[in-house]
Short mmCIF file of C-alpha atoms in Angstrom, two decimals:
data_model
loop_
_atom_site.label_atom_id
_atom_site.label_comp_id
_atom_site.label_asym_id
_atom_site.label_seq_id
_atom_site.Cartn_x
_atom_site.Cartn_y
_atom_site.Cartn_z
CA MET A 149 0.00 0.00 0.00
CA ASP A 150 2.92 2.30 0.78
CA LEU A 151 4.19 1.75 -2.76
CA ILE A 152 0.98 3.41 -3.99
CA LYS A 153 0.67 6.11 -1.34
CA SER A 154 4.25 7.32 -1.64
CA PRO A 155 4.18 8.34 -5.35
CA ALA A 156 0.66 9.75 -4.93
CA SER A 157 1.78 11.83 -1.95
CA TRP A 158 4.82 13.07 -3.87
CA LEU A 159 2.67 14.03 -6.87
CA LYS A 160 0.20 15.87 -4.62
CA THR A 161 3.02 17.85 -2.99
CA TYR A 162 4.59 18.65 -6.38
CA VAL A 163 1.31 19.90 -7.90
CA ASN A 164 0.47 22.02 -4.83
CA ALA A 165 3.93 23.58 -4.95
CA ALA A 166 3.69 24.26 -8.67
CA PHE A 167 0.38 26.12 -8.29
CA GLN A 168 1.32 27.95 -5.08
CA GLY A 169 0.83 31.68 -5.49
CA LYS A 170 -1.01 31.31 -8.81
CA GLU A 171 -4.28 33.18 -9.39
CA PRO A 172 -7.42 31.15 -10.19
CA TRP A 173 -7.42 32.14 -13.88
CA GLN A 174 -3.82 30.95 -14.17
CA ILE A 175 -4.65 27.60 -12.55
CA VAL A 176 -7.59 27.13 -14.93
CA SER A 177 -5.51 28.09 -17.98
CA ILE A 178 -2.62 25.80 -17.08
CA THR A 179 -4.96 22.89 -16.30
CA THR A 180 -6.92 23.34 -19.55
CA SER A 181 -3.77 23.63 -21.64
CA SER A 182 -2.28 20.54 -20.00
CA VAL A 183 -5.43 18.50 -20.66
CA LEU A 184 -5.58 19.62 -24.29
CA LEU A 185 -1.89 18.79 -24.73
CA MET A 186 -2.40 15.33 -23.24
CA VAL A 187 -5.39 14.72 -25.56
CA TRP A 188 -3.32 15.79 -28.56
CA ILE A 189 -0.42 13.54 -27.54
CA TYR A 190 -2.80 10.59 -27.02
CA ASP A 191 -4.40 11.16 -30.43
CA PHE A 192 -0.97 11.46 -32.01
CA LEU A 193 0.24 8.20 -30.47
CA ASP A 194 -3.01 6.27 -31.07
CA ARG A 195 -2.93 6.45 -34.88
CA ASP A 196 -2.14 3.53 -37.17
CA GLU A 197 0.93 5.13 -38.71
CA SER A 198 4.43 4.86 -37.28
CA LEU A 199 5.80 7.69 -35.13
CA VAL A 200 8.24 8.59 -37.90
CA ASN A 201 5.50 8.97 -40.51
CA ARG A 202 3.30 10.88 -38.11
CA GLY A 203 6.20 13.17 -37.26
CA LYS A 204 6.87 13.83 -40.94
CA LYS A 205 3.20 14.49 -41.65
CA THR A 206 2.90 16.92 -38.75
CA ALA A 207 6.12 18.70 -39.70
CA PHE A 208 5.09 19.14 -43.34
CA LYS A 209 1.66 20.33 -42.29
CA LEU A 210 3.27 23.05 -40.19
CA VAL A 211 5.85 23.94 -42.85
CA LYS A 212 3.09 24.50 -45.41
CA TYR A 213 1.92 27.48 -43.38
CA ILE A 214 5.02 29.33 -44.62
CA PRO A 215 3.59 31.72 -47.26
CA GLN A 216 6.30 31.20 -49.87
CA LEU A 217 6.11 27.42 -49.66
CA ARG A 218 2.31 27.43 -49.64
CA ALA A 219 2.31 29.57 -52.79
CA LYS A 220 4.70 27.14 -54.51
CA VAL A 221 2.61 24.12 -53.56
CA ASP A 222 -0.56 25.84 -54.77
CA GLN A 223 1.13 26.69 -58.05
CA VAL A 224 2.17 23.08 -58.65
CA LEU A 225 -1.27 21.77 -57.74
CA ASP A 226 -2.94 24.29 -60.04
CA GLU A 227 -0.69 23.25 -62.92
CA THR A 228 -1.51 19.60 -62.23
CA ARG A 229 -5.23 20.35 -62.22
CA ARG A 230 -4.97 22.19 -65.54
CA ASN A 231 -3.01 19.30 -67.05
CA PHE A 232 -5.75 16.86 -66.07
CA GLU A 233 -8.37 19.14 -67.58
CA ASP A 234 -6.34 19.57 -70.77
CA ASP A 235 -6.14 15.78 -71.08
CA VAL A 236 -9.94 15.56 -70.85
CA THR A 237 -10.32 18.25 -73.49
CA LYS A 238 -8.00 16.38 -75.85
CA ARG A 239 -9.63 12.98 -75.25
CA THR A 240 -13.11 14.33 -75.97
CA SER A 241 -12.21 16.74 -78.75
CA GLY A 242 -14.60 16.77 -81.66
CA VAL A 243 -17.64 15.74 -79.60
CA PRO A 244 -19.82 18.48 -78.06
CA TYR A 245 -20.99 18.33 -74.44
CA LEU A 246 -24.64 18.51 -73.43
CA VAL A 247 -25.01 20.97 -70.56
CA GLN A 248 -28.79 21.30 -70.44
CA LEU A 249 -31.85 19.29 -71.39
CA PRO A 250 -32.93 19.57 -75.05
CA THR A 251 -36.00 21.75 -75.48
CA THR A 252 -37.80 19.01 -77.38
CA ALA A 253 -37.42 15.26 -77.22
CA MET A 254 -34.59 13.82 -79.27
CA SER A 255 -35.42 11.11 -81.75
CA ARG A 256 -34.08 7.57 -81.41
CA GLU A 257 -31.72 8.25 -84.33
CA GLU A 258 -30.36 11.42 -82.72
CA ILE A 259 -29.85 9.69 -79.37
CA PHE A 260 -27.99 6.78 -80.94
CA LYS A 261 -25.86 9.13 -83.00
CA ALA A 262 -24.77 10.97 -79.84
CA LEU A 263 -24.27 7.66 -78.05
CA SER A 264 -22.08 6.33 -80.86
CA GLN A 265 -19.95 9.49 -80.77
CA ASN A 266 -19.40 9.14 -77.03
CA LEU A 267 -18.60 5.43 -77.11
CA ALA A 268 -16.17 5.91 -80.02
CA LEU A 269 -13.96 8.06 -77.78
CA GLY A 270 -11.06 5.83 -76.71
CA GLU A 271 -12.60 2.78 -78.35
CA ASP A 272 -9.42 1.84 -80.19
CA GLY A 273 -7.55 1.68 -76.89
CA TRP A 274 -9.53 -1.22 -75.46
CA LYS A 275 -10.75 -3.02 -78.57
CA SER A 276 -7.16 -3.52 -79.69
CA GLY A 277 -6.51 -5.67 -76.61
CA LEU A 278 -3.62 -3.47 -75.47
CA ALA A 279 -5.18 -2.58 -72.12
CA SER A 280 -4.34 -4.30 -68.85
CA GLY A 281 -7.56 -5.66 -67.32
CA ALA A 282 -10.48 -3.19 -67.66
CA VAL A 283 -12.23 -5.12 -70.46
CA TYR A 284 -12.19 -8.89 -69.98
CA ILE A 285 -13.97 -10.05 -73.12
CA HIS A 286 -15.22 -8.73 -76.45
CA ASN A 287 -17.73 -11.17 -77.90
CA PRO A 288 -20.42 -9.71 -80.22
CA ALA A 289 -22.71 -12.73 -79.69
CA LEU A 290 -22.50 -12.35 -75.91
CA GLN A 291 -23.05 -8.59 -76.21
CA GLN A 292 -26.20 -9.18 -78.21
CA LEU A 293 -27.46 -11.71 -75.68
CA VAL A 294 -26.77 -9.30 -72.82
CA ALA A 295 -28.49 -6.45 -74.68
CA ASP A 296 -31.59 -8.57 -75.31
CA VAL A 297 -31.71 -9.77 -71.70
CA PHE A 298 -31.25 -6.27 -70.28
CA GLN A 299 -33.92 -4.88 -72.58
CA ILE A 300 -36.66 -6.93 -70.95
CA SER A 301 -35.33 -6.88 -67.37
CA SER A 302 -33.86 -3.40 -66.93
CA TYR A 303 -36.84 -1.91 -65.09
CA THR A 304 -37.36 -4.78 -62.67
CA ASN A 305 -36.39 -4.32 -59.02
CA PRO A 306 -35.57 -7.14 -56.56
CA LEU A 307 -36.38 -4.80 -53.66
CA HIS A 308 -39.96 -5.91 -54.33
CA PRO A 309 -39.80 -9.72 -54.32
CA ASP A 310 -43.58 -10.01 -54.45
CA LEU A 311 -43.62 -8.13 -57.76
CA PHE A 312 -40.45 -9.63 -59.27
CA PRO A 313 -40.02 -13.12 -57.80
CA GLY A 314 -38.25 -14.33 -60.96
CA VAL A 315 -35.50 -11.73 -60.58
CA CYS A 316 -34.93 -12.81 -56.97
CA LYS A 317 -34.86 -16.42 -58.15
CA MET A 318 -32.13 -15.59 -60.67
CA GLU A 319 -30.06 -13.80 -58.01
CA ALA A 320 -30.37 -16.82 -55.71
CA GLU A 321 -29.27 -19.07 -58.58
CA VAL A 322 -26.22 -16.91 -59.34
CA VAL A 323 -25.18 -17.01 -55.67
CA ARG A 324 -25.69 -20.78 -55.46
CA MET A 325 -23.78 -21.50 -58.68
CA VAL A 326 -20.83 -19.40 -57.56
CA CYS A 327 -20.87 -20.85 -54.03
CA THR A 328 -20.73 -24.32 -55.57
CA LEU A 329 -17.71 -23.34 -57.67
CA PHE A 330 -15.94 -22.31 -54.44
CA HIS A 331 -16.85 -25.64 -52.80
CA GLY A 332 -19.51 -24.24 -50.51
CA ASP A 333 -21.90 -26.74 -48.94
CA GLU A 334 -25.67 -26.37 -48.50
CA GLN A 335 -25.13 -23.92 -45.65
CA SER A 336 -23.04 -21.56 -47.78
CA CYS A 337 -24.87 -18.45 -48.85
CA GLY A 338 -24.38 -14.88 -50.01
CA THR A 339 -25.73 -12.03 -52.09
CA MET A 340 -24.94 -10.28 -55.33
CA THR A 341 -23.43 -6.78 -55.15
CA THR A 342 -22.49 -4.07 -57.61
CA GLY A 343 -18.79 -4.94 -57.60
CA GLY A 344 -15.76 -6.03 -55.65
CA THR A 345 -15.63 -2.96 -53.43
CA GLU A 346 -19.22 -3.46 -52.26
CA SER A 347 -18.59 -7.18 -51.70
CA ILE A 348 -15.60 -6.29 -49.53
CA MET A 349 -17.57 -3.65 -47.65
CA MET A 350 -20.39 -6.10 -46.98
CA ALA A 351 -18.01 -8.65 -45.47
CA CYS A 352 -16.47 -5.97 -43.27
CA LYS A 353 -19.91 -4.77 -42.16
CA ALA A 354 -21.01 -8.33 -41.39
CA TYR A 355 -17.94 -9.09 -39.28
CA ARG A 356 -18.03 -5.75 -37.48
CA ASP A 357 -21.63 -6.33 -36.39
CA TYR A 358 -21.10 -10.02 -35.69
CA ALA A 359 -18.15 -9.22 -33.40
CA ARG A 360 -20.18 -6.59 -31.59
CA GLU A 361 -22.97 -9.07 -30.85
CA ALA A 362 -20.94 -12.23 -30.26
CA ARG A 363 -17.87 -10.80 -28.55
CA GLY A 364 -18.87 -7.29 -27.44
CA ILE A 365 -16.16 -5.60 -29.53
CA ARG A 366 -16.76 -1.84 -29.75
CA ARG A 367 -13.49 -0.76 -31.37
CA PRO A 368 -13.22 -3.19 -34.32
CA GLU A 369 -9.98 -3.82 -36.18
CA MET A 370 -9.11 -5.91 -39.23
CA VAL A 371 -5.72 -7.40 -40.02
CA LEU A 372 -4.80 -7.47 -43.69
CA PRO A 373 -1.79 -7.58 -46.02
CA ALA A 374 -0.32 -4.35 -47.39
CA THR A 375 -1.26 -5.72 -50.82
CA ALA A 376 -4.97 -6.11 -49.96
CA HIS A 377 -7.30 -4.13 -52.23
CA SER A 378 -7.95 -0.49 -51.34
CA GLY A 379 -11.63 -1.42 -51.05
CA PHE A 380 -10.77 -2.49 -47.50
CA ASP A 381 -9.47 1.02 -46.77
CA LYS A 382 -12.75 2.42 -48.07
CA ALA A 383 -14.67 -0.03 -45.88
CA GLY A 384 -12.61 1.00 -42.88
CA LEU A 385 -13.40 4.67 -43.48
CA TYR A 386 -17.11 4.08 -44.08
CA LEU A 387 -17.61 1.58 -41.26
CA ASN A 388 -15.16 2.97 -38.68
CA ILE A 389 -12.99 -0.15 -38.59
CA ARG A 390 -9.34 0.30 -37.81
CA LEU A 391 -6.99 -1.29 -40.34
CA ARG A 392 -3.76 -2.99 -39.31
CA HIS A 393 -1.75 -3.43 -42.50
CA VAL A 394 0.80 -6.22 -42.42
CA PRO A 395 3.97 -6.16 -44.57
CA ILE A 396 4.65 -8.76 -47.23
CA ASP A 397 7.67 -10.94 -47.81
CA PRO A 398 9.70 -9.00 -50.42
CA THR A 399 10.68 -12.21 -52.21
CA THR A 400 7.39 -14.10 -52.38
CA CYS A 401 5.13 -10.99 -52.27
CA GLN A 402 2.88 -12.93 -49.90
CA VAL A 403 1.77 -11.63 -46.51
CA ASP A 404 4.24 -12.06 -43.65
CA LEU A 405 2.44 -14.62 -41.48
CA GLN A 406 4.45 -13.87 -38.35
CA ALA A 407 3.66 -10.16 -38.66
CA MET A 408 0.00 -11.00 -39.19
CA ARG A 409 -0.04 -13.13 -36.05
CA ARG A 410 1.54 -10.31 -34.04
CA ALA A 411 -1.05 -7.82 -35.30
CA ILE A 412 -3.97 -9.82 -33.89
CA ASN A 413 -5.47 -8.51 -30.64
CA ARG A 414 -8.72 -8.66 -28.68
CA ASN A 415 -10.34 -6.12 -31.05
CA THR A 416 -9.61 -8.06 -34.25
CA VAL A 417 -12.89 -8.86 -36.00
CA MET A 418 -11.50 -10.34 -39.25
CA LEU A 419 -8.37 -11.54 -41.03
CA VAL A 420 -7.89 -10.95 -44.75
CA GLY A 421 -5.98 -12.82 -47.44
CA SER A 422 -5.90 -12.26 -51.21
CA ALA A 423 -6.26 -14.97 -53.85
CA PRO A 424 -4.75 -13.31 -55.83
CA ASN A 425 -3.82 -9.75 -54.87
CA PHE A 426 -4.15 -6.90 -57.35
CA PRO A 427 -0.58 -5.48 -57.42
CA TYR A 428 1.48 -8.64 -58.01
CA GLY A 429 -1.01 -11.39 -58.74
CA THR A 430 0.42 -13.57 -55.99
CA ILE A 431 -1.76 -15.65 -53.64
CA ASP A 432 -1.31 -15.30 -49.89
CA ASN A 433 -0.89 -18.44 -47.81
CA ILE A 434 -4.62 -18.83 -47.22
CA PHE A 435 -4.11 -22.24 -45.60
CA GLU A 436 -2.08 -20.72 -42.77
CA ILE A 437 -4.32 -17.66 -42.46
CA ALA A 438 -7.35 -19.95 -42.19
CA ASN A 439 -5.60 -21.96 -39.46
CA MET A 440 -4.85 -18.70 -37.68
CA GLY A 441 -8.51 -17.76 -37.86
CA THR A 442 -9.56 -21.11 -36.45
CA LYS A 443 -7.02 -20.92 -33.64
CA TYR A 444 -8.07 -17.45 -32.49
CA ASN A 445 -11.76 -17.82 -33.42
CA ILE A 446 -11.63 -14.92 -35.89
CA PRO A 447 -13.46 -14.93 -39.25
CA VAL A 448 -11.25 -15.08 -42.35
CA HIS A 449 -12.18 -13.31 -45.57
CA VAL A 450 -10.57 -14.35 -48.86
CA ASP A 451 -10.61 -11.62 -51.46
CA SER A 452 -10.88 -13.42 -54.80
CA CYS A 453 -12.51 -10.51 -56.61
CA LEU A 454 -9.82 -10.28 -59.28
CA GLY A 455 -9.02 -13.90 -60.11
CA GLY A 456 -11.55 -16.01 -58.26
CA LEU A 457 -13.37 -16.99 -61.43
CA LEU A 458 -10.08 -18.24 -62.78
CA THR A 459 -8.86 -20.18 -59.74
CA VAL A 460 -12.08 -22.22 -59.56
CA PHE A 461 -11.49 -23.48 -63.11
CA MET A 462 -7.69 -23.74 -63.14
CA ASP A 463 -7.59 -27.31 -61.84
CA ARG A 464 -9.78 -28.49 -64.73
CA ALA A 465 -7.72 -26.35 -67.13
CA GLY A 466 -4.50 -28.12 -66.15
CA TYR A 467 -3.04 -25.41 -63.89
CA PRO A 468 -3.93 -26.46 -60.33
CA PRO A 469 -3.74 -23.54 -57.86
CA PRO A 470 -3.41 -23.71 -54.08
CA VAL A 471 -6.64 -24.33 -52.18
CA THR A 472 -8.10 -20.98 -51.10
CA ASP A 473 -11.84 -21.61 -50.79
CA PHE A 474 -14.42 -23.14 -48.44
CA ARG A 475 -12.52 -26.43 -48.39
CA LEU A 476 -10.41 -24.69 -45.73
CA GLN A 477 -12.42 -24.78 -42.52
CA GLY A 478 -11.18 -21.40 -41.31
CA VAL A 479 -12.36 -19.54 -44.43
CA THR A 480 -15.68 -17.93 -43.55
CA SER A 481 -16.26 -15.63 -46.55
CA ILE A 482 -15.10 -15.09 -50.13
CA SER A 483 -15.65 -12.25 -52.57
CA ALA A 484 -15.53 -12.91 -56.31
CA ASP A 485 -16.35 -10.61 -59.22
CA THR A 486 -18.58 -12.05 -61.90
CA HIS A 487 -17.97 -8.96 -64.03
CA LYS A 488 -14.29 -9.83 -64.45
CA TYR A 489 -13.49 -13.40 -65.48
CA GLY A 490 -17.17 -14.33 -65.23
CA PHE A 491 -17.51 -12.08 -68.33
CA ALA A 492 -20.75 -10.49 -67.10
CA PRO A 493 -21.34 -6.77 -67.74
CA LYS A 494 -19.81 -4.39 -65.21
CA GLY A 495 -21.76 -4.01 -62.01
CA THR A 496 -21.94 -7.52 -60.53
CA SER A 497 -20.02 -9.41 -57.88
CA VAL A 498 -20.83 -12.07 -55.28
CA ILE A 499 -20.07 -12.06 -51.57
CA MET A 500 -20.25 -15.58 -50.10
CA TYR A 501 -20.38 -16.81 -46.50
CA ARG A 502 -19.83 -20.21 -44.96
CA ALA A 503 -22.97 -19.86 -42.83
CA PRO A 504 -26.11 -17.68 -42.68
CA LYS A 505 -25.15 -16.26 -39.27
CA TYR A 506 -22.57 -14.04 -40.98
CA ARG A 507 -24.85 -12.96 -43.82
CA HIS A 508 -27.52 -11.93 -41.31
CA HIS A 509 -25.12 -9.29 -39.98
CA GLN A 510 -24.58 -7.98 -43.51
CA TYR A 511 -28.22 -6.98 -43.75
CA THR A 512 -29.51 -3.55 -42.77
CA VAL A 513 -32.82 -3.82 -40.92
CA THR A 514 -34.91 -0.88 -39.68
CA THR A 515 -37.85 -1.92 -37.52
CA ASP A 516 -39.17 1.40 -36.18
CA TRP A 517 -39.43 3.58 -39.29
CA VAL A 518 -42.85 5.23 -39.77
CA GLY A 519 -42.75 3.96 -43.36
CA GLY A 520 -42.83 0.40 -42.12
CA VAL A 521 -40.29 -2.33 -41.42
CA TYR A 522 -37.43 -2.02 -43.92
CA GLY A 523 -34.76 -4.55 -44.75
CA SER A 524 -32.00 -4.43 -47.35
CA PRO A 525 -29.33 -7.07 -48.06
CA THR A 526 -26.65 -4.75 -49.49
CA VAL A 527 -25.76 -1.06 -49.73
CA ASN A 528 -28.38 -0.33 -52.36
CA GLY A 529 -32.09 -0.44 -51.74
CA SER A 530 -33.49 -0.51 -55.24
CA ARG A 531 -31.38 -2.36 -57.78
CA SER A 532 -31.87 -2.95 -61.46
CA GLY A 533 -32.91 -6.52 -62.09
CA GLY A 534 -31.18 -6.10 -65.43
CA ASN A 535 -27.75 -6.47 -63.79
CA ILE A 536 -28.84 -9.68 -62.11
CA ALA A 537 -30.39 -11.09 -65.28
CA THR A 538 -27.41 -10.30 -67.51
CA CYS A 539 -24.99 -11.88 -65.01
CA TRP A 540 -27.20 -14.95 -64.81
CA ALA A 541 -27.33 -15.10 -68.63
CA ALA A 542 -23.53 -14.75 -68.95
CA LEU A 543 -22.97 -17.68 -66.57
CA LEU A 544 -25.39 -19.87 -68.52
CA TYR A 545 -23.97 -18.74 -71.87
CA HIS A 546 -20.46 -19.95 -71.00
CA GLY A 547 -21.22 -22.96 -68.86
CA LEU A 548 -18.51 -24.98 -67.16
CA GLU A 549 -16.82 -26.00 -70.41
CA GLY A 550 -16.74 -22.43 -71.70
CA TYR A 551 -15.10 -21.10 -68.54
CA VAL A 552 -12.56 -23.91 -68.40
CA SER A 553 -11.62 -23.24 -72.03
CA ALA A 554 -11.27 -19.49 -71.42
CA THR A 555 -9.22 -20.10 -68.27
CA LYS A 556 -6.90 -22.42 -70.14
CA ASP A 557 -6.26 -19.77 -72.80
CA ILE A 558 -5.79 -16.96 -70.28
CA ILE A 559 -3.42 -18.83 -67.96
CA TYR A 560 -1.42 -20.19 -70.91
CA THR A 561 -1.03 -16.66 -72.26
CA ALA A 562 -0.06 -15.27 -68.85
CA ARG A 563 2.59 -17.99 -68.36
CA PHE A 564 3.86 -17.36 -71.91
CA ILE A 565 4.28 -13.65 -71.15
CA GLU A 566 5.87 -14.33 -67.76
CA LYS A 567 8.38 -16.76 -69.27
CA GLY A 568 9.31 -14.26 -71.96
CA LEU A 569 9.74 -11.40 -69.49
CA ARG A 570 11.98 -13.47 -67.21
CA ARG A 571 14.43 -13.89 -70.09
CA MET A 572 14.87 -10.13 -70.49
CA LYS A 573 17.72 -8.20 -68.90
CA GLY A 574 17.10 -5.14 -66.77
CA ILE A 575 13.77 -6.22 -65.24
CA TYR A 576 12.53 -8.72 -62.66
CA ILE A 577 9.17 -10.31 -61.83
CA PHE A 578 7.55 -9.71 -58.45
CA GLY A 579 7.02 -13.01 -56.63
CA GLN A 580 5.41 -15.95 -58.40
CA PRO A 581 2.33 -14.89 -60.40
CA ALA A 582 -0.49 -17.32 -59.63
CA THR A 583 -3.18 -16.42 -62.14
CA SER A 584 -3.31 -13.64 -64.74
CA VAL A 585 -1.32 -10.73 -63.31
CA ILE A 586 2.41 -10.33 -64.03
CA ALA A 587 4.16 -7.46 -62.25
CA LEU A 588 7.67 -6.28 -63.05
CA GLY A 589 10.21 -3.86 -61.67
CA SER A 590 13.82 -2.91 -62.24
CA ASP A 591 16.98 -2.33 -60.22
CA ASP A 592 18.74 -0.81 -63.23
CA PHE A 593 16.48 2.06 -64.35
CA ASP A 594 13.28 3.90 -63.51
CA ILE A 595 10.60 1.33 -64.36
CA TYR A 596 8.17 4.12 -65.19
CA ARG A 597 10.29 4.76 -68.28
CA LEU A 598 9.23 1.34 -69.54
CA ALA A 599 5.61 2.12 -68.72
CA ASP A 600 5.93 5.37 -70.67
CA ALA A 601 7.60 3.67 -73.65
CA LEU A 602 4.91 1.00 -73.83
CA HIS A 603 2.20 3.63 -73.45
CA LYS A 604 3.53 5.39 -76.53
CA LEU A 605 3.18 2.08 -78.39
CA GLY A 606 -0.49 1.87 -77.37
CA TRP A 607 -0.23 -0.32 -74.26
CA ASN A 608 -2.19 0.72 -71.19
CA LEU A 609 -0.64 -0.88 -68.10
CA ASN A 610 -1.13 -0.45 -64.35
CA THR A 611 1.56 1.37 -62.38
CA LEU A 612 2.56 0.30 -58.85
CA GLN A 613 4.43 1.98 -56.01
CA TYR A 614 6.47 1.00 -52.94
CA PRO A 615 8.49 -0.22 -54.75
CA PRO A 616 7.95 1.24 -58.24
CA GLY A 617 6.56 -1.29 -60.71
CA LEU A 618 3.97 -1.98 -63.35
CA HIS A 619 1.78 -4.92 -64.19
CA ILE A 620 -0.24 -6.39 -66.98
CA CYS A 621 -3.50 -8.16 -66.17
CA VAL A 622 -4.07 -10.75 -68.90
CA THR A 623 -7.65 -11.15 -70.08
CA LEU A 624 -9.33 -13.03 -72.89
CA MET A 625 -8.55 -9.98 -75.03
CA HIS A 626 -4.83 -10.84 -74.84
CA THR A 627 -5.32 -14.39 -76.11
CA LYS A 628 -5.78 -13.17 -79.69
CA PRO A 629 -3.15 -14.71 -81.98
CA GLY A 630 0.13 -12.80 -81.88
CA LEU A 631 -0.87 -10.25 -79.24
CA ALA A 632 1.14 -11.75 -76.37
CA GLN A 633 4.20 -11.96 -78.62
CA LYS A 634 3.66 -8.33 -79.64
CA PHE A 635 3.74 -7.33 -75.97
CA LEU A 636 7.01 -9.20 -75.46
CA ASP A 637 8.53 -7.72 -78.63
CA ASP A 638 7.48 -4.19 -77.70
CA THR A 639 8.84 -4.66 -74.18
CA LYS A 640 12.15 -6.03 -75.46
CA ASP A 641 12.56 -3.21 -77.99
CA SER A 642 11.74 -0.61 -75.33
CA LEU A 643 14.22 -2.16 -72.91
CA THR A 644 16.95 -2.09 -75.56
CA GLU A 645 16.53 1.67 -75.92
CA ILE A 646 16.21 2.34 -72.19
CA LEU A 647 19.32 0.33 -71.26
CA LYS A 648 21.44 2.39 -73.64
CA ASP A 649 21.28 5.08 -70.95
CA PRO A 650 19.53 3.68 -67.87
CA ALA A 651 20.22 6.77 -65.74
CA VAL A 652 17.92 9.03 -67.75
CA PRO A 653 14.97 10.14 -65.57
CA VAL A 654 11.42 9.48 -66.66
CA GLN A 655 9.69 12.33 -68.48
CA GLY A 656 6.10 13.30 -69.23
CA ARG A 657 3.03 12.06 -67.42
CA MET A 658 4.81 9.03 -65.94
CA ALA A 659 7.12 11.39 -64.06
CA LEU A 660 4.11 12.25 -61.92
CA TYR A 661 3.97 8.70 -60.54
CA GLY A 662 7.63 8.74 -59.61
CA THR A 663 7.36 12.14 -57.99
CA ALA A 664 4.18 11.24 -56.12
CA GLN A 665 5.63 8.23 -54.31
CA LYS A 666 8.70 10.23 -53.25
CA LEU A 667 6.69 13.03 -51.66
CA PRO A 668 6.88 12.68 -47.87
CA ASP A 669 3.76 14.83 -47.51
CA ARG A 670 1.09 12.40 -48.70
CA SER A 671 -1.62 15.06 -48.37
CA ILE A 672 -0.26 16.63 -51.57
CA VAL A 673 -0.63 13.26 -53.32
CA GLY A 674 -4.18 13.16 -52.00
CA ASP A 675 -4.85 16.61 -53.48
CA ILE A 676 -3.47 15.48 -56.84
CA THR A 677 -5.71 12.40 -56.76
CA ARG A 678 -8.76 14.53 -55.96
CA PHE A 679 -7.99 16.77 -58.94
CA PHE A 680 -7.76 13.69 -61.14
CA ILE A 681 -11.18 12.53 -59.95
CA ASP A 682 -12.51 16.06 -60.49
CA SER A 683 -11.32 15.87 -64.09
CA ILE A 684 -13.66 12.92 -64.71
CA TYR A 685 -16.55 15.36 -64.23
CA TYR A 686 -14.86 18.27 -66.00
CA ILE A 687 -16.66 19.92 -68.91
CA PRO A 688 -14.46 22.14 -71.11
CA PRO A 689 -15.61 25.74 -71.57
CA SER A 690 -17.89 26.34 -74.55
CA ASP A 691 -15.18 28.08 -76.58
CA ALA A 692 -13.06 24.88 -76.39
CA GLN A 693 -15.85 22.68 -77.76
CA PRO A 694 -16.87 22.06 -81.35
CA GLN A 695 -19.89 24.05 -82.45
CA ASP A 696 -22.94 22.43 -84.04
#
């Protein structure tokens, strides 16, 4: 007891001595300032970032208050914004913008003429097959089928199952077919969503609410690899879940299992693994993550949005992947995008659960609204039944044999490209690509120079950071005869030129990527990104548009 009383007595004496002779207003001011300082210090120490990063961020935030520096930053940002807007003006040149409703109704012919003009913008870029990901198939017969299906189902709404029971039936069938592909049993279940990000958000919402009810967790956290999709960051922001990012092994590009184990605590509501991840196309050790989940009684989500509808067919196609699905007891949910390698139109994905108890916590239910009891399975209330019907039709159109055949062609092409790239000097492959993504970097030159060189030849690749890299996501578009070899030839020719003087810095638009990842003040990068998003909605001034 004396051990407690002695320090307390000393502290009391010290505080009384410190405030001796002080006026009441001084005591109040000092106390208030001390409390505010302690709150600031606690907030500073309680963030996810390291102390070094937080220190840098705070320092740069303060430095930006210097007028001269603030003016320079504003000048650079303004130039960047104008560059984005100029790019939009160039990409849409020759096609006028509509800024107000037409006075009279446009005819069908006029509408389709305007539609054709808009869709023709950039059409050569994706129809050529030179784009990484983005468009996963171009099949006129499938397009016609989808158009016909959407025509008769577009105005249906599964929010009203009594009015549109057939649409709800088709959604249930899509979920069941996909669950079966991922080896779900009769208890497995799920819903359709509008895409991978919503599927991820729904899993996070389900586990947050499940942990609150089952374990009383009020400050939820998720543990996930640094390579996990940014949809988890969005979910964390929307749902107030703290993210604990775990580093990856620099050689395998898989999550560091020991670091993941150390990141688990009493507030952990879910573990995440990717099969495969977006940046490198590698598959995390889902077997060990699932075992970890079982050991600590924590749900495990497998993000298979990108390549899930390849991995489920790879065994039959002759390229057996590691087991990453419901065959692993610890896996409690899986997200998979039907609008990628399922070849459905954009706007559909499936979130699957091992058991209904998880899906129940995905739902939003309002019981006391004056408008009546309201329940919704996903983010959206009303949804177009057309998206459900076209996804359903795409699955039936391909069938098991069609998907196995497509998977065989895609994986063969990806392995062909990987093998060719590994023979080239000056570049290296990140980890061991498991499905359709091949990522490459360089220790000899700025890899963004290669991205820029290939862009000038028509290729549209994805750029990576930390470390700098780029990747190609192989789709059915790349399986056209000669296209994979063209990519290898163009890469080899570009490398030959670059390696003549590897020290030359990258120029043009790719220089922005290199500069962005070197900026210690990430708020500036955030501002640049916001300007880029703004440019999507930018309409050039009338004097910069063609006149009718």
